[in-house]
PDB file of C-alpha atoms in Angstrom:
ATOM      1  CA  UNK A 252     -19.670  -8.872   5.394  1.00  0.00           C
ATOM      2  CA  UNK A 253     -18.032  -5.570   6.327  1.00  0.00           C
ATOM      3  CA  UNK A 254     -15.417  -6.031   3.564  1.00  0.00           C
ATOM      4  CA  UNK A 255     -18.140  -6.875   1.465  1.00  0.00           C
ATOM      5  CA  UNK A 256     -19.969  -3.625   2.644  1.00  0.00           C
ATOM      6  CA  UNK A 257     -16.331  -1.453   2.002  1.00  0.00           C
ATOM      7  CA  UNK A 258     -16.270  -2.701  -1.801  1.00  0.00           C
ATOM      8  CA  UNK A 259     -19.157  -2.329  -1.819  1.00  0.00           C
ATOM      9  CA  UNK A 260     -19.273   1.323  -0.224  1.00  0.00           C
ATOM     10  CA  UNK A 261     -15.771   2.298  -2.330  1.00  0.00           C
ATOM     11  CA  UNK A 262     -17.038   1.027  -5.644  1.00  0.00           C
ATOM     12  CA  UNK A 263     -20.269   3.504  -5.497  1.00  0.00           C
ATOM     13  CA  UNK A 264     -18.060   6.503  -4.673  1.00  0.00           C
ATOM     14  CA  UNK A 265     -18.209   8.828  -7.035  1.00  0.00           C
ATOM     15  CA  UNK A 266     -14.930  11.133  -8.239  1.00  0.00           C
ATOM     16  CA  UNK A 267     -13.890  14.154 -10.937  1.00  0.00           C
ATOM     17  CA  UNK A 268     -11.223  12.511 -12.225  1.00  0.00           C
ATOM     18  CA  UNK A 269      -8.284  14.636 -13.715  1.00  0.00           C
ATOM     19  CA  UNK A 270      -7.049  15.117 -17.459  1.00  0.00           C
ATOM     20  CA  UNK A 271      -3.898  12.452 -17.933  1.00  0.00           C
ATOM     21  CA  UNK A 272      -1.773  14.935 -18.465  1.00  0.00           C
ATOM     22  CA  UNK A 273      -2.632  16.371 -15.172  1.00  0.00           C
ATOM     23  CA  UNK A 274      -1.748  12.995 -13.265  1.00  0.00           C
ATOM     24  CA  UNK A 275       1.398  12.958 -15.530  1.00  0.00           C
ATOM     25  CA  UNK A 276       2.470  15.923 -14.343  1.00  0.00           C
ATOM     26  CA  UNK A 277       2.105  15.096 -10.883  1.00  0.00           C
ATOM     27  CA  UNK A 278       3.634  11.865 -11.272  1.00  0.00           C
ATOM     28  CA  UNK A 279       6.335  13.628 -12.661  1.00  0.00           C
ATOM     29  CA  UNK A 280       6.482  15.678  -9.867  1.00  0.00           C
ATOM     30  CA  UNK A 281       7.032  12.615  -7.637  1.00  0.00           C
ATOM     31  CA  UNK A 282       9.682  11.336  -8.972  1.00  0.00           C
ATOM     32  CA  UNK A 283      10.939  13.377 -12.562  1.00  0.00           C
ATOM     33  CA  UNK A 284      11.835  10.840 -15.783  1.00  0.00           C
ATOM     34  CA  UNK A 285      14.728  12.973 -16.165  1.00  0.00           C
ATOM     35  CA  UNK A 286      16.284  11.285 -13.006  1.00  0.00           C
ATOM     36  CA  UNK A 287      15.644   7.571 -14.710  1.00  0.00           C
ATOM     37  CA  UNK A 288      18.989   5.901 -16.364  1.00  0.00           C
ATOM     38  CA  UNK A 289      19.920   6.408 -19.427  1.00  0.00           C
ATOM     39  CA  UNK A 290      19.222   2.391 -20.713  1.00  0.00           C
ATOM     40  CA  UNK A 291      15.456   2.783 -18.789  1.00  0.00           C
ATOM     41  CA  UNK A 292      11.902   3.464 -20.608  1.00  0.00           C
ATOM     42  CA  UNK A 293       9.964   5.547 -18.217  1.00  0.00           C
ATOM     43  CA  UNK A 294       6.914   7.904 -18.416  1.00  0.00           C
ATOM     44  CA  UNK A 295       4.184   7.971 -20.065  1.00  0.00           C
ATOM     45  CA  UNK A 296       4.553   4.648 -22.591  1.00  0.00           C
ATOM     46  CA  UNK A 297       0.872   4.616 -23.908  1.00  0.00           C
ATOM     47  CA  UNK A 298      -1.545   7.479 -24.555  1.00  0.00           C
ATOM     48  CA  UNK A 299      -4.450   6.097 -25.879  1.00  0.00           C
ATOM     49  CA  UNK A 300      -6.601   9.761 -26.855  1.00  0.00           C
ATOM     50  CA  UNK A 301      -5.279  13.056 -26.165  1.00  0.00           C
ATOM     51  CA  UNK A 302      -8.145  14.366 -24.322  1.00  0.00           C
ATOM     52  CA  UNK A 303      -8.244  10.942 -21.808  1.00  0.00           C
ATOM     53  CA  UNK A 304      -9.771  11.139 -18.775  1.00  0.00           C
ATOM     54  CA  UNK A 305      -8.632   9.660 -15.578  1.00  0.00           C
ATOM     55  CA  UNK A 306     -10.816   8.530 -12.674  1.00  0.00           C
ATOM     56  CA  UNK A 307      -8.937   5.292 -11.732  1.00  0.00           C
ATOM     57  CA  UNK A 308      -6.217   3.967 -11.250  1.00  0.00           C
ATOM     58  CA  UNK A 309      -4.476   0.794 -10.868  1.00  0.00           C
ATOM     59  CA  UNK A 310      -0.612   0.537  -9.349  1.00  0.00           C
ATOM     60  CA  UNK A 311       1.321  -2.379  -9.879  1.00  0.00           C
ATOM     61  CA  UNK A 312       4.457  -3.886  -9.971  1.00  0.00           C
ATOM     62  CA  UNK A 313       4.960  -5.501 -13.290  1.00  0.00           C
ATOM     63  CA  UNK A 314       1.359  -5.416 -16.132  1.00  0.00           C
ATOM     64  CA  UNK A 315       1.460  -8.972 -16.866  1.00  0.00           C
ATOM     65  CA  UNK A 316      -1.440  -9.955 -19.264  1.00  0.00           C
ATOM     66  CA  UNK A 317      -3.541 -10.991 -16.045  1.00  0.00           C
ATOM     67  CA  UNK A 318      -3.093  -7.437 -14.187  1.00  0.00           C
ATOM     68  CA  UNK A 319      -4.472  -5.588 -17.689  1.00  0.00           C
ATOM     69  CA  UNK A 320      -7.240  -7.976 -17.374  1.00  0.00           C
ATOM     70  CA  UNK A 321      -8.305  -6.953 -14.431  1.00  0.00           C
ATOM     71  CA  UNK A 322      -7.510  -3.523 -14.610  1.00  0.00           C
ATOM     72  CA  UNK A 323     -10.454  -4.329 -17.902  1.00  0.00           C
ATOM     73  CA  UNK A 324     -13.033  -5.674 -15.117  1.00  0.00           C
ATOM     74  CA  UNK A 325     -12.107  -2.522 -12.725  1.00  0.00           C
ATOM     75  CA  UNK A 326     -12.419  -0.042 -15.507  1.00  0.00           C
ATOM     76  CA  UNK A 327      -9.121   1.656 -14.821  1.00  0.00           C
ATOM     77  CA  UNK A 328      -8.161   4.591 -16.591  1.00  0.00           C
ATOM     78  CA  UNK A 329      -4.714   4.920 -16.025  1.00  0.00           C
ATOM     79  CA  UNK A 330      -2.045   1.843 -15.573  1.00  0.00           C
ATOM     80  CA  UNK A 331       0.742   3.196 -13.482  1.00  0.00           C
ATOM     81  CA  UNK A 332       3.790  -0.350 -13.867  1.00  0.00           C
ATOM     82  CA  UNK A 333       6.663   0.363 -12.316  1.00  0.00           C
ATOM     83  CA  UNK A 334       8.549  -1.593 -14.807  1.00  0.00           C
ATOM     84  CA  UNK A 335       7.856  -1.257 -18.308  1.00  0.00           C
ATOM     85  CA  UNK A 336       5.897  -3.710 -20.178  1.00  0.00           C
ATOM     86  CA  UNK A 337       7.286  -2.035 -23.361  1.00  0.00           C
ATOM     87  CA  UNK A 338      11.129  -1.749 -23.153  1.00  0.00           C
ATOM     88  CA  UNK A 339      12.837  -2.796 -26.144  1.00  0.00           C
ATOM     89  CA  UNK A 340      11.734  -0.976 -29.539  1.00  0.00           C
ATOM     90  CA  UNK A 341       8.984  -2.823 -30.698  1.00  0.00           C
ATOM     91  CA  UNK A 342       9.049  -3.698 -34.748  1.00  0.00           C
ATOM     92  CA  UNK A 343       5.210  -5.334 -34.698  1.00  0.00           C
ATOM     93  CA  UNK A 344       2.473  -5.136 -33.291  1.00  0.00           C
ATOM     94  CA  UNK A 345       0.569  -8.674 -33.864  1.00  0.00           C
ATOM     95  CA  UNK A 346      -1.114 -11.068 -31.237  1.00  0.00           C
ATOM     96  CA  UNK A 347       1.587 -14.020 -30.583  1.00  0.00           C
ATOM     97  CA  UNK A 348       3.717 -11.935 -28.198  1.00  0.00           C
ATOM     98  CA  UNK A 349       2.468 -11.105 -24.405  1.00  0.00           C
ATOM     99  CA  UNK A 350       4.326  -7.665 -24.645  1.00  0.00           C
ATOM    100  CA  UNK A 351       2.437  -6.817 -27.751  1.00  0.00           C
ATOM    101  CA  UNK A 352      -0.910  -7.784 -26.502  1.00  0.00           C
ATOM    102  CA  UNK A 353      -0.652  -5.595 -23.752  1.00  0.00           C
ATOM    103  CA  UNK A 354      -0.172  -2.852 -26.494  1.00  0.00           C
ATOM    104  CA  UNK A 355      -3.034  -4.068 -28.167  1.00  0.00           C
ATOM    105  CA  UNK A 356      -5.161  -4.678 -24.670  1.00  0.00           C
ATOM    106  CA  UNK A 357      -4.238  -0.778 -23.168  1.00  0.00           C
ATOM    107  CA  UNK A 358      -4.918   0.932 -26.883  1.00  0.00           C
ATOM    108  CA  UNK A 359      -7.871  -1.790 -27.468  1.00  0.00           C
ATOM    109  CA  UNK A 360      -9.692  -0.844 -23.844  1.00  0.00           C
ATOM    110  CA  UNK A 361      -8.395   2.839 -23.602  1.00  0.00           C
ATOM    111  CA  UNK A 362      -6.101   1.767 -21.160  1.00  0.00           C
ATOM    112  CA  UNK A 363      -2.992   4.951 -20.475  1.00  0.00           C
ATOM    113  CA  UNK A 364       0.081   3.264 -18.804  1.00  0.00           C
ATOM    114  CA  UNK A 365       2.724   5.488 -16.933  1.00  0.00           C
ATOM    115  CA  UNK A 366       5.702   3.442 -15.975  1.00  0.00           C
ATOM    116  CA  UNK A 367       8.825   5.000 -13.725  1.00  0.00           C
ATOM    117  CA  UNK A 368      11.073   2.273 -12.812  1.00  0.00           C
ATOM    118  CA  UNK A 369      14.733   3.408 -11.650  1.00  0.00           C
ATOM    119  CA  UNK A 370      12.979   7.031 -11.167  1.00  0.00           C
ATOM    120  CA  UNK A 371      11.064   5.808  -8.431  1.00  0.00           C
ATOM    121  CA  UNK A 372      14.611   3.983  -7.703  1.00  0.00           C
ATOM    122  CA  UNK A 373      16.421   7.018  -7.221  1.00  0.00           C
ATOM    123  CA  UNK A 374      13.857   9.693  -5.487  1.00  0.00           C
ATOM    124  CA  UNK A 375      14.220  10.394  -1.628  1.00  0.00           C
ATOM    125  CA  UNK A 376      10.863   8.605  -0.375  1.00  0.00           C
ATOM    126  CA  UNK A 377      11.238   5.991  -3.350  1.00  0.00           C
ATOM    127  CA  UNK A 378      11.209   2.273  -3.924  1.00  0.00           C
ATOM    128  CA  UNK A 379      14.898   2.206  -1.875  1.00  0.00           C
ATOM    129  CA  UNK A 380      13.768   4.167   0.974  1.00  0.00           C
ATOM    130  CA  UNK A 381      10.844   2.105   1.572  1.00  0.00           C
ATOM    131  CA  UNK A 382      13.339  -1.134   1.356  1.00  0.00           C
ATOM    132  CA  UNK A 383      15.215   0.441   3.332  1.00  0.00           C
ATOM    133  CA  UNK A 384      12.537   0.723   6.362  1.00  0.00           C
ATOM    134  CA  UNK A 385      13.222  -2.824   7.350  1.00  0.00           C
ATOM    135  CA  UNK A 386      16.338  -1.568   8.827  1.00  0.00           C
ATOM    136  CA  UNK A 387      16.643  -0.186  12.121  1.00  0.00           C
ATOM    137  CA  UNK A 388      18.407   2.900  10.571  1.00  0.00           C
ATOM    138  CA  UNK A 389      20.733   5.183  12.184  1.00  0.00           C
ATOM    139  CA  UNK A 390      22.215   7.205   9.220  1.00  0.00           C
ATOM    140  CA  UNK A 391      21.043   6.574   5.126  1.00  0.00           C
ATOM    141  CA  UNK A 392      22.661   8.049   1.865  1.00  0.00           C
ATOM    142  CA  UNK A 393      22.285   6.850  -1.226  1.00  0.00           C
ATOM    143  CA  UNK A 394      25.003   5.010  -2.240  1.00  0.00           C
ATOM    144  CA  UNK A 395      25.661   6.842  -6.292  1.00  0.00           C
ATOM    145  CA  UNK A 396      24.263   9.852  -5.247  1.00  0.00           C
ATOM    146  CA  UNK A 397      22.667  11.902  -8.270  1.00  0.00           C
ATOM    147  CA  UNK A 398      24.834  14.892  -9.476  1.00  0.00           C
ATOM    148  CA  UNK A 399      23.860  17.841  -8.246  1.00  0.00           C
ATOM    149  CA  UNK A 400      21.626  17.068  -6.071  1.00  0.00           C
ATOM    150  CA  UNK A 401      21.359  17.679  -2.730  1.00  0.00           C
ATOM    151  CA  UNK A 402      18.630  15.819  -1.138  1.00  0.00           C
ATOM    152  CA  UNK A 403      19.824  11.849  -0.612  1.00  0.00           C
ATOM    153  CA  UNK A 404      18.852  11.827  -4.617  1.00  0.00           C
ATOM    154  CA  UNK A 405      20.474   8.490  -6.390  1.00  0.00           C
ATOM    155  CA  UNK A 406      20.993   4.876  -6.465  1.00  0.00           C
ATOM    156  CA  UNK A 407      21.233   2.538  -3.476  1.00  0.00           C
ATOM    157  CA  UNK A 408      21.177   3.485   0.120  1.00  0.00           C
ATOM    158  CA  UNK A 409      24.069   3.051   2.178  1.00  0.00           C
ATOM    159  CA  UNK A 410      22.131   2.613   5.625  1.00  0.00           C
ATOM    160  CA  UNK A 411      23.242   2.495   9.465  1.00  0.00           C
ATOM    161  CA  UNK A 412      22.804   0.258  12.002  1.00  0.00           C
ATOM    162  CA  UNK A 413      23.117  -1.967  14.951  1.00  0.00           C
ATOM    163  CA  UNK A 414      21.377  -4.923  14.372  1.00  0.00           C
ATOM    164  CA  UNK A 415      22.118  -9.200  14.904  1.00  0.00           C
ATOM    165  CA  UNK A 416      21.748 -10.743  10.866  1.00  0.00           C
ATOM    166  CA  UNK A 417      18.710 -13.047  12.538  1.00  0.00           C
ATOM    167  CA  UNK A 418      17.477  -9.598  13.644  1.00  0.00           C
ATOM    168  CA  UNK A 419      17.807  -8.155   9.769  1.00  0.00           C
ATOM    169  CA  UNK A 420      16.203 -11.170   8.415  1.00  0.00           C
ATOM    170  CA  UNK A 421      13.246 -10.898  10.447  1.00  0.00           C
ATOM    171  CA  UNK A 422      12.561  -7.960  10.175  1.00  0.00           C
ATOM    172  CA  UNK A 423      13.117  -8.081   6.002  1.00  0.00           C
ATOM    173  CA  UNK A 424      10.487 -10.636   6.202  1.00  0.00           C
ATOM    174  CA  UNK A 425       8.313  -8.976   8.058  1.00  0.00           C
ATOM    175  CA  UNK A 426       8.472  -6.003   6.253  1.00  0.00           C
ATOM    176  CA  UNK A 427       8.099  -7.342   2.783  1.00  0.00           C
ATOM    177  CA  UNK A 428       5.629  -9.990   3.844  1.00  0.00           C
ATOM    178  CA  UNK A 429       7.742 -12.721   2.583  1.00  0.00           C
ATOM    179  CA  UNK A 430      10.299 -15.550   3.114  1.00  0.00           C
ATOM    180  CA  UNK A 431      14.204 -14.096   2.122  1.00  0.00           C
ATOM    181  CA  UNK A 432      17.303 -15.890   1.041  1.00  0.00           C
ATOM    182  CA  UNK A 433      20.368 -15.590   2.945  1.00  0.00           C
ATOM    183  CA  UNK A 434      23.878 -15.966   2.369  1.00  0.00           C
ATOM    184  CA  UNK A 435      25.798 -15.735   5.251  1.00  0.00           C
ATOM    185  CA  UNK A 436      29.910 -14.493   4.210  1.00  0.00           C
ATOM    186  CA  UNK A 437      32.239 -16.510   5.166  1.00  0.00           C
ATOM    187  CA  UNK A 438      32.948 -15.220   8.995  1.00  0.00           C
ATOM    188  CA  UNK A 439      29.299 -14.208   9.660  1.00  0.00           C
ATOM    189  CA  UNK A 440      26.399 -16.206  11.583  1.00  0.00           C
ATOM    190  CA  UNK A 441      22.570 -15.670  12.755  1.00  0.00           C
ATOM    191  CA  UNK A 442      23.916 -13.754  15.838  1.00  0.00           C
ATOM    192  CA  UNK A 443      26.304 -11.773  13.728  1.00  0.00           C
ATOM    193  CA  UNK A 444      25.412  -8.203  14.467  1.00  0.00           C
ATOM    194  CA  UNK A 445      26.023  -5.495  11.048  1.00  0.00           C
ATOM    195  CA  UNK A 446      27.242  -1.541  11.242  1.00  0.00           C
ATOM    196  CA  UNK A 447      26.403  -1.437   7.562  1.00  0.00           C
ATOM    197  CA  UNK A 448      23.097  -3.058   5.374  1.00  0.00           C
ATOM    198  CA  UNK A 449      23.738  -1.765   1.383  1.00  0.00           C
ATOM    199  CA  UNK A 450      20.026  -1.752  -0.254  1.00  0.00           C
ATOM    200  CA  UNK A 451      19.270  -2.040  -3.871  1.00  0.00           C
ATOM    201  CA  UNK A 452      15.510  -3.302  -4.465  1.00  0.00           C
ATOM    202  CA  UNK A 453      15.424  -5.073  -7.891  1.00  0.00           C
ATOM    203  CA  UNK A 454      18.780  -6.558  -9.318  1.00  0.00           C
ATOM    204  CA  UNK A 455      21.518  -5.260  -7.766  1.00  0.00           C
ATOM    205  CA  UNK A 456      24.119  -7.031  -8.137  1.00  0.00           C
ATOM    206  CA  UNK A 457      25.997  -4.142 -10.109  1.00  0.00           C
ATOM    207  CA  UNK A 458      24.652  -1.296  -7.671  1.00  0.00           C
ATOM    208  CA  UNK A 459      26.099  -3.195  -4.714  1.00  0.00           C
ATOM    209  CA  UNK A 460      29.326  -4.474  -6.232  1.00  0.00           C
ATOM    210  CA  UNK A 461      32.505  -3.049  -4.931  1.00  0.00           C
ATOM    211  CA  UNK A 462      30.943  -1.573  -1.550  1.00  0.00           C
ATOM    212  CA  UNK A 463      32.282  -2.314   2.405  1.00  0.00           C
ATOM    213  CA  UNK A 464      28.923  -3.176   3.930  1.00  0.00           C
ATOM    214  CA  UNK A 465      28.236  -5.962   6.412  1.00  0.00           C
ATOM    215  CA  UNK A 466      24.996  -6.582   4.434  1.00  0.00           C
ATOM    216  CA  UNK A 467      23.384  -6.216   1.595  1.00  0.00           C
ATOM    217  CA  UNK A 468      19.601  -6.332   0.727  1.00  0.00           C
ATOM    218  CA  UNK A 469      18.304  -6.842  -2.998  1.00  0.00           C
ATOM    219  CA  UNK A 470      16.129  -8.846  -4.725  1.00  0.00           C
ATOM    220  CA  UNK A 471      18.578 -11.199  -6.573  1.00  0.00           C
ATOM    221  CA  UNK A 472      21.765 -11.847  -7.250  1.00  0.00           C
ATOM    222  CA  UNK A 473      23.549 -14.605  -9.857  1.00  0.00           C
ATOM    223  CA  UNK A 474      25.578 -17.221  -7.599  1.00  0.00           C
ATOM    224  CA  UNK A 475      29.128 -15.541  -8.689  1.00  0.00           C
ATOM    225  CA  UNK A 476      28.252 -12.424  -7.184  1.00  0.00           C
ATOM    226  CA  UNK A 477      26.921 -13.292  -3.729  1.00  0.00           C
ATOM    227  CA  UNK A 478      29.991 -15.667  -3.524  1.00  0.00           C
ATOM    228  CA  UNK A 479      32.177 -12.598  -4.394  1.00  0.00           C
ATOM    229  CA  UNK A 480      30.145 -11.161  -1.518  1.00  0.00           C
ATOM    230  CA  UNK A 481      30.536 -13.765   1.390  1.00  0.00           C
ATOM    231  CA  UNK A 482      33.722 -13.705   0.451  1.00  0.00           C
ATOM    232  CA  UNK A 483      34.863 -10.133   0.737  1.00  0.00           C
ATOM    233  CA  UNK A 484      32.578 -10.415   3.977  1.00  0.00           C
ATOM    234  CA  UNK A 485      29.001  -9.339   3.146  1.00  0.00           C
ATOM    235  CA  UNK A 486      26.127 -11.540   3.939  1.00  0.00           C
ATOM    236  CA  UNK A 487      23.812 -11.316   1.707  1.00  0.00           C
ATOM    237  CA  UNK A 488      19.649 -11.073   1.997  1.00  0.00           C
ATOM    238  CA  UNK A 489      17.446 -11.825  -1.609  1.00  0.00           C
ATOM    239  CA  UNK A 490      13.614 -11.197  -1.704  1.00  0.00           C
ATOM    240  CA  UNK A 491      13.116 -12.727  -5.261  1.00  0.00           C
ATOM    241  CA  UNK A 492      13.106  -9.304  -7.842  1.00  0.00           C
ATOM    242  CA  UNK A 493       9.744  -7.710  -7.316  1.00  0.00           C
ATOM    243  CA  UNK A 494       9.366  -8.859  -3.850  1.00  0.00           C
ATOM    244  CA  UNK A 495      11.506  -6.270  -3.198  1.00  0.00           C
ATOM    245  CA  UNK A 496       9.884  -3.266  -4.878  1.00  0.00           C
ATOM    246  CA  UNK A 497       6.069  -5.034  -4.573  1.00  0.00           C
ATOM    247  CA  UNK A 498       5.397  -3.174  -1.571  1.00  0.00           C
ATOM    248  CA  UNK A 499       6.294   0.318  -2.170  1.00  0.00           C
ATOM    249  CA  UNK A 500       2.925   0.497  -3.929  1.00  0.00           C
ATOM    250  CA  UNK A 501       0.889   0.376  -1.255  1.00  0.00           C
ATOM    251  CA  UNK A 502       2.867   2.996   0.772  1.00  0.00           C
ATOM    252  CA  UNK A 503       2.965   5.265  -2.875  1.00  0.00           C
ATOM    253  CA  UNK A 504      -1.268   4.594  -2.649  1.00  0.00           C
ATOM    254  CA  UNK A 505      -1.230   7.348  -0.138  1.00  0.00           C
ATOM    255  CA  UNK A 506       0.852   9.375  -1.110  1.00  0.00           C
ATOM    256  CA  UNK A 507      -0.499   9.713  -4.806  1.00  0.00           C
ATOM    257  CA  UNK A 508      -4.206   9.980  -3.298  1.00  0.00           C
ATOM    258  CA  UNK A 509      -3.242  12.875  -1.480  1.00  0.00           C
ATOM    259  CA  UNK A 510      -1.173  14.785  -4.223  1.00  0.00           C
ATOM    260  CA  UNK A 511      -4.091  14.083  -6.811  1.00  0.00           C
ATOM    261  CA  UNK A 512      -6.274  15.520  -3.506  1.00  0.00           C
ATOM    262  CA  UNK A 513      -8.569  12.601  -3.696  1.00  0.00           C
ATOM    263  CA  UNK A 514      -9.325  13.212  -7.391  1.00  0.00           C
ATOM    264  CA  UNK A 515      -8.761   9.682  -8.715  1.00  0.00           C
ATOM    265  CA  UNK A 516      -9.270   6.299  -7.270  1.00  0.00           C
ATOM    266  CA  UNK A 517      -6.033   4.516  -6.729  1.00  0.00           C
ATOM    267  CA  UNK A 518      -5.779   0.889  -5.989  1.00  0.00           C
ATOM    268  CA  UNK A 519      -3.029  -1.058  -5.855  1.00  0.00           C
ATOM    269  CA  UNK A 520      -3.536  -4.319  -8.349  1.00  0.00           C
ATOM    270  CA  UNK A 521      -4.589  -7.728  -6.543  1.00  0.00           C
ATOM    271  CA  UNK A 522      -3.002  -9.648  -9.571  1.00  0.00           C
ATOM    272  CA  UNK A 523       0.118  -8.122  -9.036  1.00  0.00           C
ATOM    273  CA  UNK A 524       2.761 -11.153  -7.840  1.00  0.00           C
ATOM    274  CA  UNK A 525       6.509 -12.261  -7.962  1.00  0.00           C
ATOM    275  CA  UNK A 526       6.333 -15.166 -10.720  1.00  0.00           C
ATOM    276  CA  UNK A 527       8.647 -17.090  -8.638  1.00  0.00           C
ATOM    277  CA  UNK A 528       7.038 -19.205  -5.861  1.00  0.00           C
ATOM    278  CA  UNK A 529       8.529 -21.149  -3.515  1.00  0.00           C
ATOM    279  CA  UNK A 530       7.573 -24.899  -3.377  1.00  0.00           C
ATOM    280  CA  UNK A 531       7.982 -26.100  -0.103  1.00  0.00           C
ATOM    281  CA  UNK A 532       8.803 -30.363   0.546  1.00  0.00           C
ATOM    282  CA  UNK A 533       6.311 -32.219   2.199  1.00  0.00           C
ATOM    283  CA  UNK A 534       6.794 -34.746   5.047  1.00  0.00           C
ATOM    284  CA  UNK A 535       6.615 -37.825   3.156  1.00  0.00           C
ATOM    285  CA  UNK A 536       9.676 -36.552   1.131  1.00  0.00           C
ATOM    286  CA  UNK A 537      11.981 -35.783   3.457  1.00  0.00           C
ATOM    287  CA  UNK A 538      10.828 -39.524   5.227  1.00  0.00           C
ATOM    288  CA  UNK A 539      11.475 -41.175   2.683  1.00  0.00           C
ATOM    289  CA  UNK A 540      14.856 -39.440   1.618  1.00  0.00           C
ATOM    290  CA  UNK A 541      16.083 -40.041   4.931  1.00  0.00           C
ATOM    291  CA  UNK A 542      14.783 -44.252   4.610  1.00  0.00           C
ATOM    292  CA  UNK A 543      17.043 -44.181   1.667  1.00  0.00           C
TER     293      UNK A 543
END
C-alpha cells in the first residue's frame, strides 16, 4: 500500500525538464565520450528531433525490446543505455532484426538514446570504481592509466586489500545482489588471503591479462583464460557480464539527479536483466542421479 502511494506521488510530481543538448552536456561532463575506447560507439546515438525536451530519463544496462516497451509505457523522453545497441554500422532499418526494431521504436516514439559504455568504465567514480567497492579497499589505481590523466582515470582497477577469498566472494555477492562463479588458483582455497585484486567490469579477459594479482573480478571470461589465470596463481570471480555493471545504475541515478538539479525525473529500468539465469537442479534430480 505504501509502495503504491509512493509510486503515485512520484507519477504526480512535475519536472520542468531540460533540452536534450543540456542533458547531454551534463552527461559529457561526468564522463566525456572522448574517454571511450576507439572501437566503441558512444554518445548521443538517436536524436528524434532538434528541439527534444527531456523530463523523464530511463537508465538501463541494455536497451532490449522489453526495456523499450517499458520506456514507451512510462513516457520516457531519454534512454541512457550503458551498452550501445547500435554498435556496427546498420546498412538498413527494417523490422526483421531486433536492433533495427529498437531504432525504429525510438524514432517512432520520440525516444532519444545516449550510450556511455567504456567512458563510464574509465572515469573516476564510474562502473569499475563501483565494482571495486565490493572489496575492502586499502589502495586503488587504474590497471591502464589514461594518457595525460592524473586523477585515476583509466581502464580497470588494481585494488590493495587484505581479505580471505571466502569473504571477498560473500561481499561481492552482496554488492551485486547476485551469485558469482569461483575459479580457484591451483594453490588457493576459500581461506587463502588475497592482497591484490584486479577489477574489470564486463568481459575483462584482455584488460586483466598478464597482471600480477591474487584475485580478479570480472563479468565473463573464456574457459582457457580461466585456466591461464588459475595456473598463474590468480583466483577468478565471475559475476556474469551485465551483473558486473548493472548495480552502478542505482549509484548513477543519484549522481544524475543532483547534476540535473532535480529538473528531470531519473528512473532505473525494471525490465533490464542479465540474459543468463542459473537453473538449479531439483532435489529429485539429485536423488535420482545418486540412485543410478
